[in-house]
């Protein structure tokens, strides 16, 4: 959450994912981001891990770029 608000990660792959999240969030009239420990949100953690792994396998190409 902190890196999403700050807009700076130091990691281009994570930065690309956070940029996409930010763009997608603007499509909703209302949204809320909250920190939930990994143990409490295993599905989200695994999805994020999968997405970053997939991006590495494709040389950092942002598959989820919105425009």
Coordinates of N, CA and C in Angstrom, one line a residue:
X1 N 0.8 -1.2 0.0 CA 0.0 0.0 0.0 C 0.9 1.2 0.0
X2 N 1.9 1.2 0.8 CA 2.8 2.4 0.9 C 3.5 2.7 -0.4
X3 N 3.9 1.7 -1.1 CA 4.5 1.9 -2.4 C 3.5 2.3 -3.5
X4 N 2.3 1.9 -3.4 CA 1.3 2.3 -4.3 C 1.0 3.8 -4.1
X5 N 0.9 4.3 -2.9 CA 0.7 5.7 -2.6 C 1.9 6.5 -3.0
X6 N 3.1 6.0 -2.7 CA 4.3 6.8 -3.0 C 4.6 6.9 -4.5
X7 N 4.2 5.8 -5.2 CA 4.5 5.8 -6.6 C 5.9 5.4 -7.0
X8 N 6.7 5.0 -6.1 CA 8.1 4.7 -6.4 C 8.4 3.4 -5.7
X9 N 9.0 2.4 -6.5 CA 9.3 1.1 -5.9 C 10.8 0.8 -6.0
X10 N 11.5 1.3 -7.0 CA 12.8 0.9 -7.2 C 12.9 -0.4 -8.0
X11 N 11.8 -1.1 -8.2 CA 11.8 -2.3 -9.0 C 10.8 -2.1 -10.1
X12 N 11.3 -2.1 -11.4 CA 10.5 -1.8 -12.5 C 9.3 -2.8 -12.7
X13 N 9.5 -4.0 -12.4 CA 8.3 -5.0 -12.5 C 7.2 -4.7 -11.5
X14 N 7.6 -4.5 -10.3 CA 6.6 -4.1 -9.3 C 6.0 -2.8 -9.6
X15 N 6.8 -1.9 -10.1 CA 6.3 -0.5 -10.4 C 5.3 -0.6 -11.5
X16 N 5.5 -1.5 -12.5 CA 4.5 -1.7 -13.6 C 3.2 -2.2 -13.1
X17 N 3.3 -3.2 -12.2 CA 2.1 -3.7 -11.6 C 1.3 -2.7 -10.8
X18 N 2.0 -1.9 -10.0 CA 1.4 -0.9 -9.2 C 0.8 0.2 -10.1
X19 N 1.4 0.5 -11.2 CA 0.9 1.5 -12.2 C -0.4 1.0 -12.8
X20 N -0.5 -0.3 -13.1 CA -1.7 -0.9 -13.6 C -2.8 -0.9 -12.6
X21 N -2.5 -1.2 -11.4 CA -3.4 -1.1 -10.3 C -4.0 0.3 -10.1
X22 N -3.1 1.2 -10.1 CA -3.6 2.6 -10.0 C -4.5 3.0 -11.1
X23 N -4.2 2.6 -12.4 CA -5.0 3.0 -13.5 C -6.4 2.3 -13.4
X24 N -6.3 1.0 -13.0 CA -7.6 0.2 -12.9 C -8.5 0.8 -11.8
X25 N -7.9 1.2 -10.7 CA -8.7 1.8 -9.6 C -9.5 3.0 -10.0
X26 N -9.0 3.7 -11.0 CA -9.7 4.9 -11.4 C -11.0 4.6 -12.2
X27 N -11.1 3.3 -12.6 CA -12.3 2.9 -13.3 C -13.5 2.7 -12.3
X28 N -13.3 2.7 -11.0 CA -14.3 2.5 -10.0 C -14.7 3.8 -9.4
X29 N -16.0 3.9 -9.1 CA -16.4 5.1 -8.4 C -16.0 5.2 -7.0
X30 N -15.7 4.0 -6.4 CA -15.3 3.9 -5.0 C -14.4 2.7 -4.9
X31 N -13.3 2.9 -4.1 CA -12.4 1.8 -3.9 C -11.6 2.1 -2.6
X32 N -11.0 1.0 -2.0 CA -10.3 1.2 -0.8 C -9.1 0.2 -0.9
X33 N -7.9 0.6 -0.6 CA -6.8 -0.3 -0.4 C -6.5 -0.5 1.1
X34 N -6.2 -1.7 1.4 CA -5.9 -2.0 2.8 C -4.8 -3.0 2.9
X35 N -4.0 -2.9 3.9 CA -2.9 -3.8 4.1 C -3.5 -5.0 4.8
X36 N -3.3 -6.2 4.3 CA -3.7 -7.5 4.9 C -2.5 -8.4 4.9
X37 N -2.2 -8.9 6.0 CA -1.0 -9.8 6.1 C -1.2 -11.0 5.1
X38 N 0.0 -11.4 4.6 CA 0.0 -12.5 3.6 C -0.8 -13.7 4.0
X39 N -0.7 -14.1 5.3 CA -1.4 -15.2 5.8 C -2.9 -15.1 5.7
X40 N -3.4 -13.8 5.8 CA -4.9 -13.6 5.7 C -5.4 -13.4 4.3
X41 N -4.5 -13.4 3.3 CA -4.9 -13.2 1.9 C -4.0 -14.0 1.0
X42 N -4.0 -15.3 1.1 CA -3.2 -16.2 0.4 C -3.4 -16.1 -1.1
X43 N -4.7 -16.0 -1.5 CA -5.0 -15.9 -3.0 C -4.4 -14.7 -3.6
X44 N -4.6 -13.5 -3.0 CA -4.0 -12.3 -3.6 C -2.4 -12.4 -3.6
X45 N -1.9 -12.9 -2.6 CA -0.4 -13.1 -2.6 C 0.1 -14.0 -3.7
X46 N -0.6 -15.1 -3.9 CA -0.2 -16.1 -4.9 C -0.4 -15.5 -6.3
X47 N -1.5 -14.7 -6.5 CA -1.7 -14.1 -7.8 C -0.6 -13.0 -8.1
X48 N -0.3 -12.3 -7.1 CA 0.8 -11.3 -7.3 C 2.1 -12.0 -7.6
X49 N 2.4 -13.0 -6.9 CA 3.7 -13.8 -7.1 C 3.7 -14.4 -8.5
X50 N 2.5 -14.9 -9.0 CA 2.4 -15.5 -10.3 C 2.6 -14.4 -11.4
X51 N 2.0 -13.3 -11.2 CA 2.1 -12.2 -12.2 C 3.5 -11.7 -12.3
X52 N 4.2 -11.5 -11.2 CA 5.6 -11.1 -11.3 C 6.5 -12.1 -11.9
X53 N 6.3 -13.4 -11.6 CA 7.0 -14.5 -12.2 C 6.8 -14.5 -13.7
X54 N 5.6 -14.4 -14.1 CA 5.3 -14.4 -15.6 C 5.9 -13.2 -16.3
X55 N 6.0 -12.1 -15.6 CA 6.6 -10.9 -16.2 C 8.1 -11.1 -16.4
X56 N 8.8 -11.8 -15.4 CA 10.2 -12.1 -15.5 C 10.4 -13.0 -16.7
X57 N 9.6 -14.1 -16.8 CA 9.7 -15.0 -17.9 C 9.6 -14.4 -19.3
X58 N 8.9 -13.3 -19.4 CA 8.7 -12.6 -20.6 C 9.6 -11.3 -20.7
X59 N 10.7 -11.4 -20.0 CA 11.7 -10.3 -20.0 C 11.1 -9.0 -19.6
X60 N 10.2 -9.0 -18.6 CA 9.7 -7.8 -18.0 C 8.6 -7.1 -18.8
X61 N 8.1 -7.7 -19.9 CA 7.0 -7.2 -20.6 C 5.8 -7.0 -19.8
X62 N 5.2 -5.9 -19.8 CA 4.0 -5.6 -18.9 C 2.8 -6.1 -19.7
X63 N 2.3 -7.3 -19.3 CA 1.2 -8.0 -19.9 C -0.1 -7.3 -19.6
X64 N -0.1 -6.5 -18.5 CA -1.4 -5.9 -18.1 C -1.5 -4.4 -18.4
X65 N -0.6 -3.9 -19.2 CA -0.6 -2.5 -19.5 C -2.0 -2.1 -20.1
X66 N -2.5 -1.0 -19.6 CA -3.8 -0.5 -20.0 C -3.7 0.5 -21.1
X67 N -2.6 1.1 -21.3 CA -2.6 2.1 -22.4 C -1.5 3.0 -22.3

